[in-house]
Short mmCIF file of C-alpha atoms in Angstrom, two decimals:
data_model
loop_
_atom_site.label_atom_id
_atom_site.label_comp_id
_atom_site.label_asym_id
_atom_site.label_seq_id
_atom_site.Cartn_x
_atom_site.Cartn_y
_atom_site.Cartn_z
CA MET A 1 127.02 103.30 97.49
CA HIS A 2 126.12 104.97 100.78
CA LYS A 3 122.70 104.68 102.41
CA TYR A 4 121.49 107.68 104.40
CA VAL A 5 119.24 108.37 107.35
CA VAL A 6 118.49 112.08 107.02
CA LEU A 7 117.42 114.32 109.88
CA TYR A 8 114.68 116.14 108.02
CA SER A 9 112.76 119.07 109.50
CA GLY A 10 110.99 120.33 106.39
CA GLY A 11 113.07 123.51 106.57
CA LEU A 12 115.05 125.02 103.73
CA ASP A 13 118.45 123.52 104.56
CA SER A 14 117.39 119.94 105.26
CA THR A 15 115.12 119.90 102.19
CA CYS A 16 118.00 120.97 99.95
CA MET A 17 120.12 118.24 101.54
CA LEU A 18 117.40 115.63 101.08
CA TYR A 19 117.12 116.33 97.34
CA LYS A 20 120.91 116.46 96.98
CA LEU A 21 121.41 113.05 98.59
CA ILE A 22 118.54 111.50 96.66
CA LYS A 23 120.07 112.74 93.42
CA GLU A 24 123.39 111.17 94.44
CA VAL A 25 122.26 107.75 95.72
CA GLY A 26 118.61 107.36 94.69
CA SER A 27 115.45 107.67 96.76
CA GLU A 28 115.53 103.97 97.64
CA ASN A 29 118.73 104.54 99.61
CA VAL A 30 117.41 107.37 101.77
CA VAL A 31 115.23 107.41 104.87
CA ALA A 32 114.07 110.72 106.36
CA ILE A 33 113.29 111.28 110.04
CA ASN A 34 111.23 114.25 111.21
CA VAL A 35 111.60 114.99 114.92
CA PHE A 36 109.04 116.75 117.09
CA TYR A 37 110.97 118.33 119.95
CA GLY A 38 108.16 120.42 121.42
CA GLN A 39 108.30 123.31 118.96
CA LYS A 40 105.49 125.83 118.89
CA HIS A 41 104.59 125.55 115.23
CA PRO A 42 103.68 122.52 113.04
CA ILE A 43 104.34 124.11 109.65
CA GLU A 44 107.78 122.51 109.12
CA ARG A 45 106.32 119.05 109.67
CA GLU A 46 103.59 119.80 107.13
CA CYS A 47 106.31 120.73 104.64
CA ALA A 48 108.26 117.56 105.43
CA ARG A 49 105.21 115.43 104.72
CA TYR A 50 104.62 117.31 101.45
CA HIS A 51 108.10 116.51 100.16
CA ALA A 52 108.02 112.93 101.42
CA LYS A 53 104.82 112.30 99.46
CA LYS A 54 106.29 114.07 96.44
CA ILE A 55 109.45 111.94 96.52
CA TRP A 56 108.21 108.51 97.60
CA GLY A 57 104.48 108.53 96.84
CA ILE A 58 102.79 105.33 98.03
CA GLU A 59 106.14 104.10 99.38
CA MET A 60 106.37 107.09 101.72
CA GLU A 61 105.84 105.00 104.87
CA ASP A 62 108.93 102.95 104.06
CA HIS A 63 111.15 106.03 103.82
CA TYR A 64 109.66 108.72 106.07
CA MET A 65 109.15 108.47 109.81
CA GLU A 66 108.28 110.83 112.64
CA ALA A 67 109.63 110.80 116.18
CA ASP A 68 108.53 112.55 119.36
CA LEU A 69 111.46 113.57 121.59
CA SER A 70 109.68 116.53 123.18
CA GLN A 71 109.78 115.28 126.78
CA VAL A 72 113.56 115.65 126.83
CA PHE A 73 113.19 119.44 126.76
CA GLN A 74 110.43 119.83 129.34
CA TRP A 75 112.80 121.44 131.86
CA ASP A 76 113.93 124.25 129.56
CA LYS A 77 112.62 127.66 130.64
CA THR A 78 114.26 130.01 128.13
CA CYS A 79 114.13 128.60 124.60
CA SER A 80 111.69 130.67 122.56
CA LEU A 81 111.00 127.82 120.10
CA LEU A 82 109.39 125.51 122.65
CA ALA A 83 105.61 125.49 123.07
CA HIS A 84 105.68 125.38 126.86
CA ASN A 85 107.66 128.65 126.81
CA SER A 86 104.84 130.42 125.02
CA GLU A 87 105.50 133.66 126.90
CA VAL A 88 109.05 133.87 125.50
CA GLU A 89 108.93 135.74 122.20
CA VAL A 90 111.17 134.93 119.25
CA ALA A 91 113.75 137.67 118.80
CA GLU A 92 114.00 139.70 115.61
CA GLY A 93 117.15 140.70 113.77
CA THR A 94 120.26 138.82 112.68
CA TYR A 95 122.20 136.45 114.91
CA GLU A 96 125.00 139.01 115.11
CA GLU A 97 122.54 141.59 116.42
CA GLN A 98 121.11 139.13 118.93
CA GLN A 99 124.62 138.32 120.20
CA GLU A 100 125.63 141.93 120.88
CA GLY A 101 126.65 142.20 124.52
CA HIS A 102 125.75 138.57 125.10
CA ASP A 103 127.92 135.48 125.47
CA GLY A 104 126.63 132.03 124.62
CA PRO A 105 123.83 130.67 122.44
CA VAL A 106 120.83 132.64 121.23
CA ALA A 107 117.38 132.17 122.75
CA THR A 108 116.32 129.87 119.91
CA TYR A 109 118.98 127.31 120.84
CA VAL A 110 117.36 124.02 121.93
CA PRO A 111 119.78 122.35 124.41
CA PHE A 112 121.94 119.80 122.54
CA ARG A 113 119.08 119.10 120.15
CA ASN A 114 121.34 118.03 117.30
CA GLY A 115 123.29 115.70 119.56
CA LEU A 116 120.08 114.05 120.72
CA MET A 117 118.63 113.73 117.23
CA LEU A 118 121.87 112.37 115.80
CA SER A 119 121.99 109.69 118.49
CA TYR A 120 118.40 108.71 117.68
CA ALA A 121 119.09 108.64 113.93
CA THR A 122 122.29 106.65 114.42
CA ALA A 123 120.48 103.92 116.34
CA ILE A 124 117.95 103.66 113.49
CA ALA A 125 120.65 103.68 110.79
CA TYR A 126 122.47 100.84 112.52
CA GLN A 127 119.32 98.73 112.69
CA LEU A 128 118.48 99.38 109.03
CA GLY A 129 121.99 98.60 107.86
CA PHE A 130 122.50 102.17 106.63
CA ASP A 131 126.02 103.59 106.90
CA ARG A 132 125.39 107.36 107.10
CA VAL A 133 123.35 109.82 109.12
CA ALA A 134 123.05 113.28 107.57
CA LEU A 135 122.65 116.69 109.21
CA ALA A 136 122.14 119.95 107.28
CA ILE A 137 124.15 122.36 109.42
CA HIS A 138 125.78 125.17 107.47
CA LYS A 139 128.22 128.04 107.93
CA GLY A 140 125.59 130.57 108.97
CA ASP A 141 124.56 128.47 111.98
CA THR A 142 127.94 129.04 113.62
CA VAL A 143 127.85 132.87 113.57
CA ALA A 144 128.80 134.33 116.96
CA ALA A 145 128.43 130.90 118.60
CA ALA A 146 124.65 131.14 118.16
CA TYR A 147 124.28 127.36 117.95
CA PRO A 148 127.14 125.38 119.56
CA ASP A 149 125.74 122.08 118.27
CA CYS A 150 126.11 123.27 114.67
CA THR A 151 129.85 123.91 114.55
CA LYS A 152 132.50 122.03 112.58
CA ALA A 153 134.09 120.97 115.88
CA PHE A 154 130.78 119.56 117.12
CA ALA A 155 130.27 117.66 113.86
CA SER A 156 133.80 116.26 114.02
CA TYR A 157 133.43 115.01 117.60
CA MET A 158 129.98 113.58 116.91
CA CYS A 159 131.30 111.76 113.86
CA GLN A 160 134.01 110.17 115.99
CA SER A 161 131.47 109.19 118.65
CA ILE A 162 129.06 107.73 116.10
CA GLN A 163 131.80 105.70 114.45
CA GLU A 164 133.17 104.47 117.77
CA GLY A 165 129.74 103.66 119.16
CA THR A 166 128.67 101.64 116.12
CA GLY A 167 131.89 99.74 115.53
CA LEU A 168 132.60 101.90 112.45
CA LYS A 169 129.33 100.83 110.81
CA VAL A 170 127.79 104.33 110.79
CA SER A 171 129.33 107.74 110.12
CA LEU A 172 128.10 111.34 110.12
CA SER A 173 127.66 113.33 106.90
CA THR A 174 127.43 117.14 106.99
CA PRO A 175 127.60 118.15 103.30
CA PHE A 176 126.74 121.81 103.95
CA VAL A 177 128.91 122.52 107.00
CA GLY A 178 131.28 124.84 105.10
CA LEU A 179 128.62 126.48 102.91
CA THR A 180 126.70 129.73 103.22
CA LYS A 181 122.92 129.69 103.09
CA GLY A 182 123.05 130.95 99.51
CA GLU A 183 125.33 128.08 98.54
CA VAL A 184 122.94 125.63 100.23
CA VAL A 185 120.08 126.91 98.07
CA ALA A 186 122.31 126.58 95.01
CA GLU A 187 122.87 122.93 95.93
CA GLY A 188 119.11 122.45 96.11
CA LYS A 189 118.65 123.97 92.66
CA GLN A 190 121.36 121.73 91.22
CA ALA A 191 119.53 118.75 92.73
CA GLY A 192 116.38 119.68 90.82
CA MET A 193 114.43 121.88 93.22
CA ASP A 194 112.30 124.52 91.54
CA ALA A 195 110.51 127.58 92.95
CA GLU A 196 107.45 125.53 93.90
CA LEU A 197 109.51 123.02 95.89
CA PHE A 198 111.34 125.84 97.66
CA ARG A 199 107.99 127.43 98.47
CA HIS A 200 107.01 124.26 100.35
CA THR A 201 109.78 124.68 102.92
CA HIS A 202 109.51 126.62 106.15
CA SER A 203 112.12 128.60 108.05
CA CYS A 204 110.28 131.21 110.13
CA TYR A 205 110.77 130.75 113.89
CA LYS A 206 107.59 132.77 114.51
CA GLY A 207 105.57 130.21 112.60
CA VAL A 208 104.31 132.66 109.98
CA LYS A 209 103.46 130.88 106.74
CA GLY A 210 105.63 132.43 104.06
CA GLY A 211 107.81 133.96 106.77
CA CYS A 212 107.64 137.00 109.04
CA GLY A 213 110.66 138.54 107.31
CA LYS A 214 112.08 139.74 110.63
CA CYS A 215 113.51 136.79 112.58
CA ALA A 216 117.08 135.67 111.88
CA THR A 217 116.08 132.59 109.89
CA CYS A 218 113.74 134.58 107.66
CA LEU A 219 116.41 137.20 106.99
CA GLU A 220 118.92 134.46 106.08
CA ARG A 221 116.43 132.52 103.97
CA ASN A 222 115.19 135.52 101.98
CA GLU A 223 118.72 136.67 101.17
CA ALA A 224 119.76 133.15 100.12
CA LEU A 225 116.75 132.79 97.81
CA ARG A 226 117.36 136.20 96.23
CA GLN A 227 121.00 135.30 95.59
CA ASN A 228 119.74 132.36 93.55
CA GLY A 229 117.10 134.27 91.59
CA ILE A 230 114.16 132.77 93.47
CA GLU A 231 111.25 135.09 94.23
CA VAL A 232 110.65 135.70 97.94
CA GLU A 233 107.04 135.57 99.13
#
């Protein structure tokens, strides 16, 4: 049976993945890591703590940890998610709309964030004797090259690097990489998530509780929930 270190933001995708993996291997074989990377809003972390307490109760401290990697991104001047770029507003509209007439990542791309977090999680997995690190990237993240550290190619190369760098003791798991957002939500439902558990996840890049309904992540989230018969706030 595999043992997982899960990169867990408290967002919709990683929460669905957390419940899916726990259903498959049991909560005792899962550790969740929430990373602070300098983001403007704390709501996702609040959601992560909610689910960690719900899942592990008094044993939460043995299975849920928080890390601060924010100093790595102190030189970034353009990412609209980072607190020190408070003057940079989060764009509205879909990723396709944001990419019109523009090559490269969107303004919400945090430079190589997933690569950094995976390296951190891999080092922890190795020390714990866990054989998997899990990342909840999905098909929608790769639209128009919005997030280059969310592609299948990125995941494949990172998996090779993780395996090579740990003497084949740790590997990368990306169970949602070929799924749409709607299919990710369906996986969460199959793992036992109900409307209340979905409500305690956060996706909005503007930090609006319940969602602004206008940024790309809100648009994706709301459509995915509707596809699965879950009421949108």
